[in-house]
Structures are given as C-alpha cells and as structure tokens.
CSV table of C-alpha atoms in Angstrom, one decimal:
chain,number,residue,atom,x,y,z
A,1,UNK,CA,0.0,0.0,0.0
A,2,UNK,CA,1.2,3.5,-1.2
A,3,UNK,CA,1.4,6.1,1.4
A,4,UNK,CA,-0.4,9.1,-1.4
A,5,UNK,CA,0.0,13.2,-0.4
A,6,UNK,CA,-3.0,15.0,-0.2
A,7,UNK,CA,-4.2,17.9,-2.5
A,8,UNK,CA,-1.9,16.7,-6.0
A,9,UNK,CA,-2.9,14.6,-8.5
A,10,UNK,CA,-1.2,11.0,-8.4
A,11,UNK,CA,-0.4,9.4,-11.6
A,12,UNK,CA,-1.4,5.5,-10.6
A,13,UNK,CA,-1.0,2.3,-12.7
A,14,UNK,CA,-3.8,-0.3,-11.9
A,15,UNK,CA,-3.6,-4.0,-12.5
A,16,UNK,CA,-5.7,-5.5,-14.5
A,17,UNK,CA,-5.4,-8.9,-15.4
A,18,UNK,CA,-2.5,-8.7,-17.7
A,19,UNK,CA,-2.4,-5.3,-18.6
A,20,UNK,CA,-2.0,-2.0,-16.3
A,21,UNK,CA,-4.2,0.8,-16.7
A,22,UNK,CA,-3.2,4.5,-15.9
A,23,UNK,CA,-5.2,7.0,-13.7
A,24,UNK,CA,-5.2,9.9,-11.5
A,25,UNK,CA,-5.7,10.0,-8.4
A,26,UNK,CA,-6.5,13.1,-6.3
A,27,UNK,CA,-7.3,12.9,-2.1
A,28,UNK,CA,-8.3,15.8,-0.2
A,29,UNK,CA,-6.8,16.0,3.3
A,30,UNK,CA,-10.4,15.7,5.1
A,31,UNK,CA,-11.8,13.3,2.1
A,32,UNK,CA,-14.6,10.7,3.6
A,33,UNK,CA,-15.0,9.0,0.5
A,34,UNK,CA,-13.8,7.8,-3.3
A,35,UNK,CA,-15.4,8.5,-6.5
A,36,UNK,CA,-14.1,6.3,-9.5
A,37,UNK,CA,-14.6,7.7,-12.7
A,38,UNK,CA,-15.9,5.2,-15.7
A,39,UNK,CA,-15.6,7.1,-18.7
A,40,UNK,CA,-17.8,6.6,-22.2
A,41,UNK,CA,-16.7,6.0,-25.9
A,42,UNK,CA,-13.4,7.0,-26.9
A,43,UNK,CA,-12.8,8.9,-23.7
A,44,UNK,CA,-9.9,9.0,-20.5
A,45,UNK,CA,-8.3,9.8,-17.8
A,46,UNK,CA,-7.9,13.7,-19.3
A,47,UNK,CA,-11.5,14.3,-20.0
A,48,UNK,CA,-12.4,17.4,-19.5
A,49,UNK,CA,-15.6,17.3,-18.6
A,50,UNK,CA,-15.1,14.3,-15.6
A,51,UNK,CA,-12.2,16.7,-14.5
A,52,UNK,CA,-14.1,19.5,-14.1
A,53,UNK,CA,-16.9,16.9,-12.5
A,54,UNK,CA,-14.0,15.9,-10.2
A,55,UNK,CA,-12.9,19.1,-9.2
A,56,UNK,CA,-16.1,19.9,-7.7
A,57,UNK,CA,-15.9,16.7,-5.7
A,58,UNK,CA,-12.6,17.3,-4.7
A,59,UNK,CA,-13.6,20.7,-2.8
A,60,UNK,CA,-16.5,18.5,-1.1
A,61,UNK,CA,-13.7,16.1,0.4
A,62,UNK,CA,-14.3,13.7,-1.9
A,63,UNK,CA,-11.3,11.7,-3.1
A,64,UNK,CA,-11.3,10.6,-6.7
A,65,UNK,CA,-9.8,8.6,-9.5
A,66,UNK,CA,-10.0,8.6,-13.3
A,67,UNK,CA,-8.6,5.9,-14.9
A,68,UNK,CA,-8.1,5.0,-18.4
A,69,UNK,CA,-10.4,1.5,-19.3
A,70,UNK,CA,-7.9,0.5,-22.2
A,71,UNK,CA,-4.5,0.3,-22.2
A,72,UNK,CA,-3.3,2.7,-25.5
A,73,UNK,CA,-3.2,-0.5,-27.7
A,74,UNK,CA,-6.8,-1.5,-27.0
A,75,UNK,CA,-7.8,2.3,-27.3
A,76,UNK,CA,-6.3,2.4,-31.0
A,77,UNK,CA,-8.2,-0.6,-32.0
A,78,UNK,CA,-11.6,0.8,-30.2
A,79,UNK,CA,-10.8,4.2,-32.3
A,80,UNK,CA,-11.0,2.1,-35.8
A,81,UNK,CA,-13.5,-0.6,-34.7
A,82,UNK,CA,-15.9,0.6,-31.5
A,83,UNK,CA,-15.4,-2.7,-30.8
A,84,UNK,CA,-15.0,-2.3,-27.0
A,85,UNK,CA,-16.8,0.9,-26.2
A,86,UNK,CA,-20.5,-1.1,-26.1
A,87,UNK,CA,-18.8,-4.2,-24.3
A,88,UNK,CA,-19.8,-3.6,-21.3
A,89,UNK,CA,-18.9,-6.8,-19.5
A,90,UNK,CA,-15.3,-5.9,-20.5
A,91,UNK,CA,-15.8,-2.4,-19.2
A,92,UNK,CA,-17.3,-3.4,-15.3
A,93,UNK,CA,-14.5,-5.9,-15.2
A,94,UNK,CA,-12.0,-3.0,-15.7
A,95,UNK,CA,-14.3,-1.0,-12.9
A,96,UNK,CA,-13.8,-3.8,-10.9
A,97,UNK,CA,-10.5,-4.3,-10.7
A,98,UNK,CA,-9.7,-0.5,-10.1
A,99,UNK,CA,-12.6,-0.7,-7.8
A,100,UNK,CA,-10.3,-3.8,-5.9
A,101,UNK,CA,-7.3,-2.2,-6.2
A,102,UNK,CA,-8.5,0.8,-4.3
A,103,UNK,CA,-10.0,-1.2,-1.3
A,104,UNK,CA,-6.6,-2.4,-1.3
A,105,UNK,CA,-4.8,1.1,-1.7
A,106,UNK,CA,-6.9,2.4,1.2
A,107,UNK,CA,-7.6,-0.7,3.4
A,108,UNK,CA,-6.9,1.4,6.7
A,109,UNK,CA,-8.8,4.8,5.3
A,110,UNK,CA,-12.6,3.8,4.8
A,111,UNK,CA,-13.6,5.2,2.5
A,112,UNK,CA,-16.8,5.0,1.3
A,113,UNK,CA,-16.9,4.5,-2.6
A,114,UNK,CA,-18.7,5.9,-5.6
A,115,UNK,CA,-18.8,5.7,-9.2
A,116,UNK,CA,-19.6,8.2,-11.5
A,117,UNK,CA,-20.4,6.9,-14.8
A,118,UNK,CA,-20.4,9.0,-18.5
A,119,UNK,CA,-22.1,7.2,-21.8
A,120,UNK,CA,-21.3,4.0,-22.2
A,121,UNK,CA,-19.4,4.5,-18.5
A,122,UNK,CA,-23.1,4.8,-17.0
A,123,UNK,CA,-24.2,1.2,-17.9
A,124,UNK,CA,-20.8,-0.4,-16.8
A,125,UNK,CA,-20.8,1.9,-13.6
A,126,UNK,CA,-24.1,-0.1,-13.0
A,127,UNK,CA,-23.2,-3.8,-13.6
A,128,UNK,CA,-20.1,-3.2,-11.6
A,129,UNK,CA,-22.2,-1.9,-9.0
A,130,UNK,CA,-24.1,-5.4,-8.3
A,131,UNK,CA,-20.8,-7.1,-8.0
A,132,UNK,CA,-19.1,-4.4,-5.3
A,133,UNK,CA,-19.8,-2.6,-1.9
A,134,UNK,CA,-20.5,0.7,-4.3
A,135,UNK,CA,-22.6,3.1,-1.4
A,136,UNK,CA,-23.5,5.1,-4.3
A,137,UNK,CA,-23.5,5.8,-8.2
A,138,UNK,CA,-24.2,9.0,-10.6
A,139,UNK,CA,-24.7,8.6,-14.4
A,140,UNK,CA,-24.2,11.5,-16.9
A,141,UNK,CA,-25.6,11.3,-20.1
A,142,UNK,CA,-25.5,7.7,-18.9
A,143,UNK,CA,-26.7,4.6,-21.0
A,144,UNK,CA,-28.1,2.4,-18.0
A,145,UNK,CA,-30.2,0.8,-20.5
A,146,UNK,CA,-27.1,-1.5,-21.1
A,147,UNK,CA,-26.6,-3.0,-17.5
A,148,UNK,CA,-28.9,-5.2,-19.0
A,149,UNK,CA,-30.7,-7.9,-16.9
A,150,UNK,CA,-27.9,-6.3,-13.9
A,151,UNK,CA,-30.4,-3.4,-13.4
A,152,UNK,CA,-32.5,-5.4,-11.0
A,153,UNK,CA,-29.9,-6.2,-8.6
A,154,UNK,CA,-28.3,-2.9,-8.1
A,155,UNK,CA,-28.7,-2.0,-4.0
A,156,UNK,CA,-26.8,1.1,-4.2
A,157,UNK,CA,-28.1,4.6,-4.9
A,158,UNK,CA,-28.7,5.5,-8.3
A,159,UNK,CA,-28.8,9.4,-9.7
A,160,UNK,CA,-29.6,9.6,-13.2
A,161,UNK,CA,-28.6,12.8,-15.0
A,162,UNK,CA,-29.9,13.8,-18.4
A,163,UNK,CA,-29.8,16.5,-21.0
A,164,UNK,CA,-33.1,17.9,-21.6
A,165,UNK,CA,-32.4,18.1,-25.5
A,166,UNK,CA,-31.2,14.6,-25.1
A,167,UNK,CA,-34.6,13.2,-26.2
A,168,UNK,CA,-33.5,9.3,-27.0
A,169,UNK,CA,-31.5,8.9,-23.8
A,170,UNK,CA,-34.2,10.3,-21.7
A,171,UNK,CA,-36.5,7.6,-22.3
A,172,UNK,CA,-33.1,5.3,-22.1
A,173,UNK,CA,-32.8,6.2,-18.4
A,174,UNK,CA,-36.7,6.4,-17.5
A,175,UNK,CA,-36.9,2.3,-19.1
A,176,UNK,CA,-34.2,1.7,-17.1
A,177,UNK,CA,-35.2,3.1,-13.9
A,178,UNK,CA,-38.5,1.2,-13.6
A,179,UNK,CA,-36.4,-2.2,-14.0
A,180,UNK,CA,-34.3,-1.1,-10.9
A,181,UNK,CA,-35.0,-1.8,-7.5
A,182,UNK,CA,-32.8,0.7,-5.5
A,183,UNK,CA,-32.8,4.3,-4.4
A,184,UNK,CA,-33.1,6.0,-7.9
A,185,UNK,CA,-33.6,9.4,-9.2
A,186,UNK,CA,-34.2,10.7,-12.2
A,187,UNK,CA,-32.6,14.7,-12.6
A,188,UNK,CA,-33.0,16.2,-16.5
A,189,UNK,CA,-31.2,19.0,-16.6
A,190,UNK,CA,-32.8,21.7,-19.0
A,191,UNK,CA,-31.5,23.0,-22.3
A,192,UNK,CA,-28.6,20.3,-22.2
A,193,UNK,CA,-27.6,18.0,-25.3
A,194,UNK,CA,-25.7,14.5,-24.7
A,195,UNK,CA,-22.2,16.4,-23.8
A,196,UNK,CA,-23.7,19.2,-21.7
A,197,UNK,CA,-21.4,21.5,-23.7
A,198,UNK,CA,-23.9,24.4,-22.9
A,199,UNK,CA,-23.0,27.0,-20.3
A,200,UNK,CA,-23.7,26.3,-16.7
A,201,UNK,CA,-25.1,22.7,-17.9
A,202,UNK,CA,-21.7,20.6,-16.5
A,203,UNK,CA,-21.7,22.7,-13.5
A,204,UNK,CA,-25.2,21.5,-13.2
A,205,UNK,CA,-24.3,18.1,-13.4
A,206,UNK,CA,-21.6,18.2,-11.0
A,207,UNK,CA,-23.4,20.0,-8.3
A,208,UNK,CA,-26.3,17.1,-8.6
A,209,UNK,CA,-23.2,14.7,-8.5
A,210,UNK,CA,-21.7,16.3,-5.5
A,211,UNK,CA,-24.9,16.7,-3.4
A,212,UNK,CA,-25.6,13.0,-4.0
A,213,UNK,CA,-22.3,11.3,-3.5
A,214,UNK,CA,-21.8,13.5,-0.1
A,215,UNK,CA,-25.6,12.5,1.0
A,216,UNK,CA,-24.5,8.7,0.3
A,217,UNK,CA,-20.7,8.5,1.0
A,218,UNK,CA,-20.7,10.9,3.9
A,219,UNK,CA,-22.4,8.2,6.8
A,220,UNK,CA,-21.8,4.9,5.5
C-alpha cells in the first residue's frame, strides 16, 4: 500500500489482469470518500468534462480517481473498430478491478466508494455496482439501459442525470429506472444535449453529483 500526499494529482497504474491501466488519483486532506470515474466511448483519464466533475468533488472532500479503461493498444483498435466501447462486460470488469485495487490502496482509510459513470461508462458503472460494496452511483448522459438484466440487482443509490435536449437517452434512463429496485432518481437537466457543452449545464451536473455522492458517502 502506497502512502499518497493530499491535494496533488497522483499518476497510478492499476492491475488489471494482464495489462495496467493508468489514472489519476487526487485525495483531499479531510476526504470521507472515493469516487471512481468510468468514462464513455473514446474517452480517458484527461477528460475534461469528468475533471471539471471531479474538481467539484474534490472541494466537497471527496477523493477521486479517473482511470483509463484500455491500455493505449486496446484504445487504438476501439478508435478504428468501437469494438469495446459497447462491451460492457469488459468495461465493469475493468471497474472492478480498479474498484479492488482501491479497497486495497486504502484498506486502513474507509472510505466509502462511488462511481460516476459517462455514456457507455453509465451502464458499466451499473453492472459493476451489483458485484461491489459501491454506497452510491451518478450517471451523466449515462446509458443504464445497457446494464442489462444487472439493473434489477443494483442496491446502491442510483442518480440519473440527463440532458433535456437529449430526447432518445431520456427515455433510455426512464426504461431503465422502472427495471431497478434501488434508491433511484431521475434529474433532466434543462437546455442540455448529450455532452452538456452548454454554459452552466456541467456545472449543473456536477453540483447534482456532489450533493448525491456527499448525501450517500458521507455516513456509511
């Protein structure tokens, strides 16, 4: 176990089976819980919009790690072929392991953990979720829809953020919340398409976030 400084951003290599996966890790010095970040098609560790997410986090003491869910070989083939990007087995098994390796990392700290799941991220984020002690999980843009017959089993908390404008995934998330069992919430954030590239609409998003992972992290 790494002893990590507080207010930086770590670079960390995960194990993964055979391959290592590279993230960032960032702990504030009062954090109470961990966020892992699952990213959606074509997407990483230096997303912008999950840092800005994370940033917000970060000033609610909550720790949080974005981690890259191919290695760069399996990213260049997914650029040419989308082959892994809807795999979403292969993607919560990735969740998974970073999700072990940081019970590991921070044995002795307690934290509570959290996903926060983009895209394709959202649907992974959600299989993973029935598998793990996840306390609580956020979607943006999110296609739960894909966790499949997984949705069902899902005990942790579920917020479901949408773009108004994003008319198809809207009725994505509302088919998949009425298969799920858990805490869920639906929030639709007005005026916003699938990236939430319209002003204030990310900040939206990562308010909602904060709010829910500090509601569900904070006491368990």
């Amino acid at each position: 176990m790494e002893n990590f400084s507080t207010e930086i951003d770590h670079p960390v290599i995960i194990p993964s089976g055979k391959v290592h996966l590279d993230g960032l890790l960032h702990i504030p010095k009062k954090a109470f819980g961990l966020v892992l970040f699952v990213h959606g098609s074509g997407s990483s560790r230096f997303s912008v919009r999950n840092q800005h997410v994370a940033r917000i986090l970060n000033q609610a003491n909550l720790a949080t790690l974005l981690f890259d869910l191919f290695t760069p070989e399996e990213d260049a083939i997914d650029s040419r072929t989308a082959a892994l990007r809807f795999d979403i087995d292969f993607l919560s098994s990735r969740l998974i392991d970073a999700t072990n390796w940081c019970m590991h990392q921070f044995a002795t700290h307690n934290f509570s953990l959290g996903y926060f799941g983009a895209s394709t991220g959202g649907g992974a984020a959600l299989v993973a979720a029935k598998a793990t002690s996840v306390k609580a999980v956020v979607s943006r843009g999110g296609r739960p829809d894909l966790a499949g017959e997984s949705l069902p089993f899902v005990k942790a908390p579920t917020l479901l953020i949408v773009g108004g404008n994003d008319v198809p995934v809207i009725k994505m998330n509302e088919e998949a919340m009425a298969k799920m069992n858990c805490m869920r919430k639906l929030k639709i954030v007005p005026g916003a398409t699938h990236l939430f590239e319209e002003p204030g609409t990310l900040d939206q998003v990562a308010k909602l976030s904060r709010d829910w992972f500090v509601k569900y992290l904070q006491n368990n």
